[in-house]
CSV table of C-alpha atoms in Angstrom, one decimal:
chain,number,residue,atom,x,y,z
A,227,MET,CA,-46.8,113.0,78.8
A,228,SER,CA,-48.7,115.5,80.8
A,229,ASP,CA,-49.8,115.0,84.4
A,230,THR,CA,-53.5,114.9,83.3
A,231,GLU,CA,-52.9,112.2,80.6
A,232,GLU,CA,-50.8,110.1,83.1
A,233,ALA,CA,-53.6,110.3,85.7
A,234,ARG,CA,-56.2,109.4,83.1
A,235,ASN,CA,-54.1,106.3,82.0
A,236,ASN,CA,-53.7,105.2,85.6
A,237,ASP,CA,-57.4,105.5,86.2
A,238,LEU,CA,-58.1,103.3,83.1
A,239,ARG,CA,-55.8,100.6,84.5
A,240,ARG,CA,-57.7,100.4,87.8
A,241,PRO,CA,-59.7,97.2,88.5
A,242,PHE,CA,-63.4,97.3,87.5
A,243,ILE,CA,-64.2,96.1,91.1
A,244,HIS,CA,-61.7,97.5,93.6
A,245,THR,CA,-59.8,95.0,95.7
A,246,GLY,CA,-61.7,96.2,98.7
A,247,SER,CA,-60.7,97.4,102.1
A,248,TRP,CA,-62.4,95.0,104.4
A,249,TYR,CA,-59.5,92.7,104.7
A,250,ARG,CA,-57.0,95.5,105.5
A,251,MET,CA,-58.6,95.6,108.9
A,252,GLY,CA,-57.1,92.2,109.8
A,253,SER,CA,-53.6,93.6,110.0
A,254,ARG,CA,-54.7,96.3,112.5
A,255,GLN,CA,-57.0,94.3,114.8
A,256,SER,CA,-56.8,91.0,116.4
A,257,SER,CA,-60.3,89.8,115.8
A,258,MET,CA,-62.6,90.0,112.8
A,259,MET,CA,-66.1,88.6,112.9
A,260,GLY,CA,-65.3,86.8,116.0
A,261,SER,CA,-62.4,84.8,114.8
A,262,SER,CA,-58.9,86.1,114.0
A,263,GLN,CA,-57.7,82.6,113.1
A,264,VAL,CA,-60.1,82.3,110.2
A,265,ILE,CA,-58.6,85.4,108.4
A,266,ARG,CA,-55.0,84.6,109.5
A,267,ASP,CA,-55.1,81.0,108.1
A,268,SER,CA,-53.8,81.4,104.5
A,269,SER,CA,-55.5,78.2,103.2
A,270,ILE,CA,-58.9,79.2,104.6
A,271,SER,CA,-58.5,82.7,103.1
A,272,VAL,CA,-57.6,81.3,99.6
A,273,LEU,CA,-60.3,78.6,99.9
A,274,ALA,CA,-63.0,81.3,100.7
A,275,CYS,CA,-62.0,83.1,97.5
A,276,VAL,CA,-62.1,79.9,95.5
A,277,LEU,CA,-65.5,78.9,96.8
A,278,ILE,CA,-66.9,82.3,95.8
A,279,VAL,CA,-65.6,82.2,92.2
A,280,ALA,CA,-66.6,78.5,92.0
A,281,LEU,CA,-70.2,79.8,91.6
A,282,GLY,CA,-69.2,80.7,88.0
A,283,PRO,CA,-68.2,77.1,87.0
A,284,ILE,CA,-71.4,75.9,88.7
A,285,GLN,CA,-73.3,78.2,86.4
A,286,PHE,CA,-71.2,76.7,83.5
A,287,GLY,CA,-72.1,73.2,84.5
A,288,PHE,CA,-75.8,74.0,84.9
A,289,THR,CA,-75.8,75.4,81.4
A,290,CYS,CA,-74.2,72.2,80.0
A,291,GLY,CA,-76.6,69.9,81.9
A,292,TYR,CA,-79.8,71.9,81.2
A,293,SER,CA,-80.4,70.5,77.7
A,294,SER,CA,-80.5,66.9,78.7
A,295,PRO,CA,-83.4,66.5,81.1
A,296,THR,CA,-85.5,69.3,79.4
A,297,GLN,CA,-85.4,68.0,75.7
A,298,ALA,CA,-88.7,66.2,75.7
A,299,ALA,CA,-90.6,69.0,77.6
A,300,ILE,CA,-89.3,71.9,75.6
A,301,THR,CA,-89.8,70.2,72.2
A,302,LYS,CA,-93.4,69.4,73.2
A,303,ASP,CA,-94.3,72.8,74.7
A,304,LEU,CA,-92.8,74.9,71.9
A,305,GLY,CA,-93.3,72.4,69.1
A,306,LEU,CA,-89.6,72.1,68.2
A,307,THR,CA,-88.1,69.6,65.8
A,308,VAL,CA,-85.0,67.5,66.7
A,309,SER,CA,-82.8,69.8,64.6
A,310,GLU,CA,-84.2,72.9,66.2
A,311,TYR,CA,-83.5,71.6,69.6
A,312,SER,CA,-80.0,70.6,68.5
A,313,VAL,CA,-79.5,74.2,67.5
A,314,PHE,CA,-80.7,75.3,70.9
A,315,GLY,CA,-78.3,72.9,72.6
A,316,SER,CA,-75.3,74.1,70.5
A,317,LEU,CA,-76.0,77.8,70.7
A,318,SER,CA,-74.4,78.0,74.2
A,319,ASN,CA,-71.2,76.9,72.5
A,320,VAL,CA,-71.5,79.6,69.8
A,321,GLY,CA,-72.0,82.3,72.5
A,322,ALA,CA,-69.1,80.8,74.5
A,323,MET,CA,-66.8,81.2,71.4
A,324,VAL,CA,-67.7,84.9,71.3
A,325,GLY,CA,-67.1,85.1,75.1
A,326,ALA,CA,-63.8,83.3,74.7
A,327,ILE,CA,-62.5,85.7,72.1
A,328,ALA,CA,-63.3,88.6,74.5
A,329,SER,CA,-62.4,86.8,77.7
A,330,GLY,CA,-58.6,87.3,77.7
A,331,GLN,CA,-58.7,91.0,76.8
A,332,ILE,CA,-61.5,91.7,79.3
A,333,ALA,CA,-59.7,89.9,82.1
A,334,GLU,CA,-56.5,91.8,81.3
A,335,TYR,CA,-58.1,95.2,81.0
A,336,ILE,CA,-60.5,95.3,83.9
A,337,GLY,CA,-59.2,92.5,86.1
A,338,ARG,CA,-60.3,89.0,86.9
A,339,LYS,CA,-63.1,90.1,89.2
A,340,GLY,CA,-64.4,92.6,86.8
A,341,SER,CA,-64.6,90.1,84.0
A,342,LEU,CA,-66.6,87.7,86.2
A,343,MET,CA,-69.0,90.5,87.0
A,344,ILE,CA,-69.5,91.1,83.3
A,345,ALA,CA,-70.0,87.4,82.7
A,346,ALA,CA,-72.6,87.1,85.4
A,347,ILE,CA,-75.0,89.7,84.0
A,348,PRO,CA,-75.7,88.1,80.5
A,349,ASN,CA,-76.0,84.7,82.2
A,350,ILE,CA,-78.9,86.0,84.4
A,351,ILE,CA,-80.6,87.7,81.4
A,352,GLY,CA,-80.2,84.6,79.3
A,353,TRP,CA,-81.9,82.3,81.8
A,354,LEU,CA,-84.8,84.7,82.2
A,355,CYS,CA,-85.2,84.8,78.4
A,356,ILE,CA,-85.4,81.0,78.3
A,357,SER,CA,-87.8,80.9,81.2
A,358,PHE,CA,-90.3,83.3,79.5
A,359,ALA,CA,-89.7,82.0,75.9
A,360,LYS,CA,-92.8,81.5,73.7
A,361,ASP,CA,-90.9,80.6,70.6
A,362,THR,CA,-87.4,79.9,69.3
A,363,SER,CA,-86.4,83.5,69.2
A,364,PHE,CA,-86.2,84.1,73.0
A,365,LEU,CA,-85.0,80.5,73.5
A,366,TYR,CA,-82.1,81.0,71.2
A,367,MET,CA,-81.2,84.5,72.4
A,368,GLY,CA,-81.2,83.3,76.0
A,369,ARG,CA,-78.9,80.4,75.1
A,370,LEU,CA,-76.5,82.7,73.3
A,371,LEU,CA,-76.3,85.1,76.2
A,372,GLU,CA,-75.7,82.2,78.6
A,373,GLY,CA,-72.9,81.0,76.4
A,374,PHE,CA,-71.3,84.4,76.2
A,375,GLY,CA,-71.1,84.5,80.0
A,376,VAL,CA,-69.9,81.0,80.3
A,377,GLY,CA,-67.1,81.6,77.7
A,378,ILE,CA,-65.7,84.4,79.9
A,379,ILE,CA,-66.1,82.3,83.1
A,380,SER,CA,-64.3,79.3,81.6
A,381,TYR,CA,-61.1,81.3,81.0
A,382,THR,CA,-61.2,83.7,84.0
A,383,VAL,CA,-61.9,81.3,86.9
A,384,PRO,CA,-59.0,78.9,86.4
A,385,VAL,CA,-56.6,81.8,85.7
A,386,TYR,CA,-57.8,83.6,88.9
A,387,ILE,CA,-57.5,80.5,91.0
A,388,ALA,CA,-54.0,79.7,89.6
A,389,GLU,CA,-52.8,83.2,90.3
A,390,ILE,CA,-54.0,83.3,94.0
A,391,ALA,CA,-53.2,79.8,95.1
A,392,PRO,CA,-49.9,78.9,96.8
A,393,GLN,CA,-47.9,76.3,94.8
A,394,ASN,CA,-48.5,73.4,97.2
A,395,LEU,CA,-52.3,73.9,96.9
A,396,ARG,CA,-52.6,75.1,93.3
A,397,GLY,CA,-53.5,71.7,91.7
A,398,GLY,CA,-56.2,70.9,94.2
A,399,LEU,CA,-57.7,74.4,94.2
A,400,GLY,CA,-57.4,74.6,90.4
A,401,SER,CA,-59.4,71.4,90.1
A,402,VAL,CA,-62.2,72.9,92.1
A,403,ASN,CA,-63.1,74.7,88.8
A,404,GLN,CA,-64.0,71.4,87.1
A,405,LEU,CA,-65.5,70.0,90.3
A,406,SER,CA,-67.9,72.9,90.3
A,407,VAL,CA,-68.8,72.3,86.7
A,408,THR,CA,-69.7,68.7,87.5
A,409,ILE,CA,-71.8,69.8,90.5
A,410,GLY,CA,-73.6,72.2,88.2
A,411,ILE,CA,-74.3,69.4,85.7
A,412,MET,CA,-75.5,67.1,88.4
A,413,LEU,CA,-77.8,69.8,89.9
A,414,ALA,CA,-79.3,70.3,86.4
A,415,TYR,CA,-79.9,66.6,86.0
A,416,LEU,CA,-81.4,66.2,89.5
A,417,LEU,CA,-83.7,69.2,89.5
A,418,GLY,CA,-84.7,68.4,85.9
A,419,LEU,CA,-86.3,65.2,87.3
A,420,PHE,CA,-88.7,67.2,89.4
A,421,VAL,CA,-88.9,70.8,88.2
A,422,PRO,CA,-90.6,72.1,85.0
A,423,TRP,CA,-88.2,73.5,82.4
A,424,ARG,CA,-89.2,77.1,82.9
A,425,ILE,CA,-88.7,77.0,86.7
A,426,LEU,CA,-85.4,75.1,86.1
A,427,ALA,CA,-84.3,78.1,84.0
A,428,VAL,CA,-85.1,80.5,86.8
A,429,LEU,CA,-83.1,78.4,89.2
A,430,GLY,CA,-80.2,78.7,86.8
A,431,THR,CA,-79.9,82.4,87.7
A,432,LEU,CA,-79.1,81.7,91.3
A,433,PRO,CA,-75.3,81.0,91.1
A,434,CYS,CA,-74.6,84.3,89.3
A,435,ILE,CA,-77.0,86.2,91.6
A,436,VAL,CA,-75.0,85.0,94.6
A,437,LEU,CA,-71.6,85.5,92.7
A,438,ILE,CA,-72.1,89.2,92.0
A,439,PRO,CA,-72.2,90.4,95.7
A,440,GLY,CA,-69.5,87.8,96.6
A,441,LEU,CA,-67.0,89.4,94.3
A,442,PHE,CA,-66.9,92.5,96.5
A,443,PHE,CA,-65.6,90.4,99.4
A,444,ILE,CA,-62.5,88.8,97.8
A,445,PRO,CA,-59.2,90.4,96.7
A,446,GLU,CA,-58.2,90.8,93.0
A,447,SER,CA,-55.4,88.6,91.6
A,448,PRO,CA,-52.1,89.8,93.0
A,449,ARG,CA,-50.3,88.9,89.8
A,450,TRP,CA,-52.7,90.9,87.7
A,451,LEU,CA,-52.3,93.9,90.1
A,452,ALA,CA,-48.5,93.6,89.8
A,453,LYS,CA,-48.6,93.5,86.0
A,454,MET,CA,-50.8,96.6,86.1
A,455,GLY,CA,-48.2,98.4,88.3
A,456,MET,CA,-50.5,98.7,91.3
A,457,THR,CA,-47.8,97.8,93.8
A,458,ASP,CA,-49.7,98.7,97.1
A,459,ASP,CA,-52.8,96.8,96.1
A,460,PHE,CA,-50.7,93.9,94.8
A,461,GLU,CA,-48.9,93.4,98.1
A,462,THR,CA,-52.1,93.9,100.2
A,463,SER,CA,-53.9,91.3,98.1
A,464,LEU,CA,-51.1,88.8,98.4
A,465,GLN,CA,-50.9,89.4,102.2
A,466,VAL,CA,-54.5,88.6,102.8
A,467,LEU,CA,-54.3,85.5,100.7
A,468,ARG,CA,-51.3,84.2,102.6
A,469,GLY,CA,-52.3,85.4,106.0
A,470,PHE,CA,-51.4,88.6,107.9
A,471,GLU,CA,-48.7,86.9,109.9
A,472,THR,CA,-47.0,85.4,106.9
A,473,ASP,CA,-43.8,86.8,105.5
A,474,ILE,CA,-44.5,87.3,101.8
A,475,THR,CA,-41.2,89.0,100.9
A,476,VAL,CA,-39.8,86.2,98.8
A,477,GLU,CA,-43.0,85.7,96.8
A,478,VAL,CA,-43.4,89.4,96.2
A,479,ASN,CA,-39.9,89.6,94.8
A,480,GLU,CA,-40.4,86.6,92.6
A,481,ILE,CA,-43.6,88.1,91.1
A,482,LYS,CA,-41.9,91.5,90.6
A,483,ARG,CA,-38.9,89.9,88.9
A,484,SER,CA,-41.2,87.9,86.6
A,485,VAL,CA,-43.4,90.9,85.7
A,486,ALA,CA,-40.3,93.1,85.1
A,487,SER,CA,-38.8,90.4,82.9
A,488,SER,CA,-42.0,90.0,80.8
A,489,THR,CA,-42.4,93.8,80.5
A,490,LYS,CA,-38.8,94.2,79.3
A,491,ARG,CA,-39.1,91.5,76.7
A,492,SER,CA,-42.3,92.8,75.1
A,493,SER,CA,-44.7,95.5,76.2
A,494,THR,CA,-47.2,94.7,73.4
A,495,VAL,CA,-47.7,91.1,72.3
A,496,ARG,CA,-48.7,90.5,68.7
A,497,PHE,CA,-49.7,87.3,66.9
A,498,VAL,CA,-46.3,87.2,65.3
A,499,ASP,CA,-44.7,86.9,68.7
A,500,LEU,CA,-46.4,83.6,69.3
A,501,LYS,CA,-43.9,81.9,66.8
A,502,ARG,CA,-41.2,82.1,69.5
A,503,ARG,CA,-40.7,78.9,71.5
A,504,ARG,CA,-41.2,80.5,74.9
A,505,TYR,CA,-44.7,81.4,73.6
A,506,TYR,CA,-45.8,78.8,71.1
A,507,PHE,CA,-44.8,75.7,73.1
A,508,PRO,CA,-47.0,76.4,76.2
A,509,LEU,CA,-49.7,77.6,73.8
A,510,MET,CA,-49.5,74.4,71.8
A,511,VAL,CA,-49.8,72.3,75.0
A,512,GLY,CA,-52.7,74.4,76.3
A,513,ILE,CA,-54.6,74.3,73.1
A,514,GLY,CA,-53.8,70.7,72.4
A,515,LEU,CA,-55.1,69.5,75.8
A,516,LEU,CA,-58.3,71.6,75.6
A,517,VAL,CA,-59.0,70.5,72.0
A,518,LEU,CA,-58.4,66.8,72.8
A,519,GLN,CA,-60.6,67.2,75.9
A,520,GLN,CA,-63.5,67.9,73.6
A,521,LEU,CA,-62.7,65.6,70.7
A,522,GLY,CA,-62.8,62.7,73.2
A,523,GLY,CA,-66.6,63.1,72.9
A,524,ILE,CA,-67.4,64.0,76.6
A,525,ASN,CA,-69.9,66.8,75.7
A,526,GLY,CA,-71.7,64.6,73.2
A,527,VAL,CA,-72.1,62.0,76.0
A,528,LEU,CA,-73.2,64.6,78.6
A,529,PHE,CA,-75.5,66.7,76.4
A,530,TYR,CA,-77.3,63.7,74.9
A,531,SER,CA,-76.9,61.2,77.7
A,532,SER,CA,-80.6,60.5,78.0
A,533,THR,CA,-80.7,59.6,74.3
A,534,ILE,CA,-77.7,57.4,74.7
A,535,PHE,CA,-79.2,55.5,77.6
A,536,GLU,CA,-82.5,55.1,75.7
A,537,SER,CA,-80.7,53.6,72.7
A,538,ALA,CA,-79.0,51.2,75.2
A,539,GLY,CA,-82.4,50.0,76.4
A,540,VAL,CA,-82.4,51.8,79.8
A,541,THR,CA,-86.0,52.7,80.6
A,542,SER,CA,-85.5,55.4,83.2
A,543,SER,CA,-82.9,57.3,81.1
A,544,ASN,CA,-83.1,60.7,83.0
A,545,ALA,CA,-82.5,58.9,86.4
A,546,ALA,CA,-79.6,57.1,84.8
A,547,THR,CA,-78.2,60.4,83.5
A,548,PHE,CA,-78.4,61.9,87.1
A,549,GLY,CA,-76.5,58.9,88.3
A,550,VAL,CA,-73.8,59.6,85.8
A,551,GLY,CA,-73.7,63.2,87.0
A,552,ALA,CA,-73.3,62.1,90.6
A,553,ILE,CA,-70.6,59.7,89.8
A,554,GLN,CA,-68.8,62.4,87.8
A,555,VAL,CA,-68.8,64.7,90.9
A,556,VAL,CA,-67.3,62.0,93.1
A,557,ALA,CA,-64.6,61.1,90.5
A,558,THR,CA,-63.7,64.8,90.0
A,559,ALA,CA,-63.5,65.2,93.8
A,560,ILE,CA,-61.0,62.3,93.9
A,561,SER,CA,-58.9,64.0,91.2
A,562,THR,CA,-59.0,67.3,93.2
A,563,TRP,CA,-57.5,65.4,96.1
A,564,LEU,CA,-54.9,63.5,94.0
A,565,VAL,CA,-53.6,66.1,91.6
A,566,ASP,CA,-51.1,67.7,94.0
A,567,LYS,CA,-49.9,64.3,95.2
A,568,ALA,CA,-49.8,62.1,92.0
A,569,GLY,CA,-49.0,65.0,89.6
A,570,ARG,CA,-50.7,66.2,86.4
A,571,ARG,CA,-49.1,63.9,83.8
A,572,LEU,CA,-49.8,60.7,85.6
A,573,LEU,CA,-53.5,61.5,86.1
A,574,LEU,CA,-53.8,62.6,82.5
A,575,THR,CA,-52.3,59.4,81.3
A,576,ILE,CA,-54.5,57.2,83.5
A,577,SER,CA,-57.5,59.2,82.4
A,578,SER,CA,-56.8,58.9,78.7
A,579,VAL,CA,-56.1,55.2,78.8
A,580,GLY,CA,-59.2,54.6,80.9
A,581,MET,CA,-61.3,56.6,78.4
A,582,THR,CA,-59.9,54.7,75.4
A,583,ILE,CA,-60.7,51.3,77.0
A,584,SER,CA,-64.2,52.4,78.1
A,585,LEU,CA,-65.1,53.8,74.6
A,586,VAL,CA,-63.8,50.6,72.9
A,587,ILE,CA,-66.1,48.6,75.2
A,588,VAL,CA,-69.1,50.8,74.4
A,589,ALA,CA,-68.4,50.7,70.7
A,590,ALA,CA,-68.1,46.9,70.7
A,591,ALA,CA,-71.4,46.6,72.7
A,592,PHE,CA,-73.3,48.7,70.1
A,593,TYR,CA,-71.8,46.9,67.2
A,594,LEU,CA,-72.7,43.5,68.6
A,595,LYS,CA,-76.3,44.6,69.4
A,596,GLY,CA,-76.9,44.8,65.7
A,597,PHE,CA,-76.4,41.1,65.3
A,598,VAL,CA,-78.7,39.8,68.1
A,599,SER,CA,-82.4,39.8,68.7
A,600,HIS,CA,-83.9,42.6,70.8
A,601,ASP,CA,-85.7,40.0,73.0
A,602,SER,CA,-82.6,37.9,73.8
A,603,ASP,CA,-80.7,37.9,77.0
A,604,MET,CA,-77.5,38.8,75.1
A,605,TYR,CA,-79.1,42.1,74.0
A,606,SER,CA,-79.9,42.9,77.6
A,607,MET,CA,-76.4,42.1,78.6
A,608,LEU,CA,-74.9,44.2,75.8
A,609,SER,CA,-77.2,47.1,76.9
A,610,ILE,CA,-75.9,46.9,80.4
A,611,LEU,CA,-72.3,46.6,79.1
A,612,SER,CA,-72.7,49.8,77.0
A,613,VAL,CA,-74.1,51.7,80.1
A,614,VAL,CA,-71.2,50.5,82.2
A,615,GLY,CA,-68.7,51.6,79.5
A,616,VAL,CA,-70.3,55.1,79.3
A,617,VAL,CA,-70.1,55.4,83.1
A,618,ALA,CA,-66.5,54.2,83.1
A,619,MET,CA,-65.7,56.8,80.4
A,620,VAL,CA,-67.2,59.6,82.4
A,621,VAL,CA,-65.2,58.5,85.5
A,622,SER,CA,-62.0,58.3,83.6
A,623,PHE,CA,-62.6,61.7,82.1
A,624,SER,CA,-63.3,63.2,85.5
A,625,LEU,CA,-60.0,61.8,87.0
A,626,GLY,CA,-57.8,63.8,84.6
A,627,MET,CA,-59.0,65.0,81.2
A,628,GLY,CA,-61.8,67.0,82.8
A,629,PRO,CA,-60.0,69.2,85.4
A,630,ILE,CA,-56.4,69.1,84.4
A,631,PRO,CA,-56.3,70.7,80.9
A,632,TRP,CA,-57.9,73.9,82.3
A,633,LEU,CA,-55.5,73.8,85.2
A,634,ILE,CA,-52.4,73.4,83.0
A,635,MET,CA,-53.6,76.1,80.7
A,636,SER,CA,-53.8,78.5,83.6
A,637,GLU,CA,-50.4,77.5,84.9
A,638,ILE,CA,-48.1,77.5,81.9
A,639,LEU,CA,-49.1,80.5,79.8
A,640,PRO,CA,-46.6,83.4,80.3
A,641,VAL,CA,-48.0,86.4,82.0
A,642,ASN,CA,-47.5,88.8,79.2
A,643,ILE,CA,-49.4,86.7,76.6
A,644,LYS,CA,-51.9,85.2,79.0
A,645,GLY,CA,-54.8,87.4,77.7
A,646,LEU,CA,-54.2,86.7,74.0
A,647,ALA,CA,-53.1,83.1,74.3
A,648,GLY,CA,-55.8,82.3,76.9
A,649,SER,CA,-58.5,83.6,74.5
A,650,ILE,CA,-57.1,81.5,71.7
A,651,ALA,CA,-57.0,78.3,73.8
A,652,THR,CA,-60.5,78.9,75.3
A,653,LEU,CA,-61.9,79.7,71.8
A,654,ALA,CA,-60.4,76.4,70.5
A,655,ASN,CA,-62.0,74.5,73.3
A,656,TRP,CA,-65.4,76.0,72.7
A,657,PHE,CA,-65.3,75.6,68.9
A,658,PHE,CA,-64.7,71.9,69.2
A,659,SER,CA,-67.3,71.6,72.0
A,660,TRP,CA,-69.8,73.2,69.6
A,661,LEU,CA,-68.6,70.8,66.8
A,662,ILE,CA,-69.1,67.7,69.0
A,663,THR,CA,-72.4,68.9,70.3
A,664,MET,CA,-73.8,69.6,66.8
A,665,THR,CA,-72.6,66.3,65.4
A,666,ALA,CA,-73.2,64.0,68.3
A,667,ASN,CA,-76.9,63.4,67.5
A,668,LEU,CA,-76.2,63.0,63.8
A,669,LEU,CA,-73.3,60.6,64.4
A,670,LEU,CA,-75.3,58.5,66.9
A,671,ALA,CA,-78.1,58.3,64.4
A,672,TRP,CA,-75.6,57.1,61.7
A,673,SER,CA,-73.8,54.6,63.9
A,674,SER,CA,-73.5,54.5,67.7
A,675,GLY,CA,-70.7,52.0,67.5
A,676,GLY,CA,-68.9,54.1,64.9
A,677,THR,CA,-69.3,57.2,66.9
A,678,PHE,CA,-67.7,55.7,70.0
A,679,THR,CA,-64.9,54.2,67.9
A,680,LEU,CA,-64.0,57.7,66.6
A,681,TYR,CA,-63.9,59.0,70.2
A,682,ALA,CA,-61.7,56.1,71.3
A,683,VAL,CA,-59.1,56.9,68.5
A,684,VAL,CA,-58.9,60.5,69.8
A,685,CYS,CA,-58.4,59.3,73.4
A,686,ALA,CA,-55.6,56.9,72.3
A,687,PHE,CA,-53.8,59.8,70.6
A,688,THR,CA,-54.2,61.9,73.8
A,689,VAL,CA,-52.0,59.3,75.6
A,690,VAL,CA,-49.3,59.9,73.0
A,691,PHE,CA,-49.7,63.7,73.3
A,692,VAL,CA,-49.4,63.7,77.1
A,693,THR,CA,-46.4,61.4,77.0
A,694,LEU,CA,-44.4,63.4,74.5
A,695,TRP,CA,-45.3,67.1,75.2
A,696,VAL,CA,-47.1,67.8,78.4
A,697,PRO,CA,-44.7,69.0,81.2
A,698,GLU,CA,-45.2,68.2,84.9
A,699,THR,CA,-46.2,71.4,86.7
A,700,LYS,CA,-46.7,70.0,90.2
A,701,GLY,CA,-44.7,71.7,92.9
A,702,LYS,CA,-43.5,74.6,90.7
A,703,THR,CA,-44.4,78.3,91.1
A,704,LEU,CA,-45.9,80.1,88.1
A,705,GLU,CA,-42.7,82.1,87.8
A,706,GLU,CA,-40.6,78.8,87.7
A,707,LEU,CA,-42.9,77.5,85.0
A,708,GLN,CA,-42.4,80.6,82.9
A,709,ALA,CA,-38.6,80.2,83.2
A,710,LEU,CA,-38.9,76.6,82.1
A,711,PHE,CA,-40.0,77.6,78.6
A,712,ARG,CA,-37.3,80.1,78.1
């Protein structure tokens, strides 16, 4: 290979957004912006990076929550039918599937930060299309663009967090991804109570508008840099993440050995390689958890929560929906605190069991309401019971099945198949999210009790899946987890 060709290939492998030079100053001067301790404290340094990229999942959640409080206003203003609005609600999932297919390769080729930059731009354009929509064409196009960006975000953010976090904080920091999603959903519910749908769409651009400049102030993933052969940038990135006075020699050597081992085994990963156990088992676990997360019906409940509460006899359904969103944030925050203490498997099991029981209660309440008078006290009691069951289901989901599948996916996929396998797992999640979103209204119209029974059966199977196949990842480095599947 000529020197010119080699130089060109090295340029192509450079990150889309350079790792930056601002943090290098910390190793040469004792104070930065008035406080050397802030930059020297590894947990604060990592936390700052996590909080910046968490704007992506907030955008993700805002997109999910937008369709619930705006349904009545959009259908009235634009003259949409129920089926047309259902298409609008589900198009974000279609866009996300396209984004998911591209997400792994984009993140591998231009880096984690570069892929988040690419994801932010269509999100902003999509929200503006919705805000200025006069008919379904702009409405649908905006929803597709949002979905494309969200599909990339949903893969890239948990992977970036897992790759920068120290092993003792990885579970909690990784759960910030889902916590941010729930905050985005809650904000959409809350603002939807007071703000017209067009203004709400403009507000939806804010997370990505702030995210874009924020990306220039955080380091690229050290593991991605190591894989790309950028040794100097890799060590500098890891040093700022761990603190300038921290000895990173052991971690640097572990990452180098892992990358060298992966490179030696396979420089180019093909679909046929996924038949090997070291690849198919973590991929099966990752896909299984992300698919079961959706088949449990959570998106059907969240996207059409106002309709569910109306059918349960709750008069102020939008306010009740916001209450569910707030409860979800609190429950996810508790999971974020517990995940590095209790472990992933225990929380997944408790979550799945809780969802199963809650959904059985809701199904029974809807079944029994068909046999009593609408004016009776029993009907009112059953309405309250169904709402309590829905809230309990959301709380149970937030404790485990919400944050942990994304966390485990980002932890267990081997570094040399992470791009391909991560795209497959994310695509599977978004396909079943689209399926649940498209069918939820139809199933609820067919039978509310039957719909929740189907969801309960899936959650019961999830308990079995977690017990038999999901490994515990608490307290292990990413390199130790890769060795586990060999």
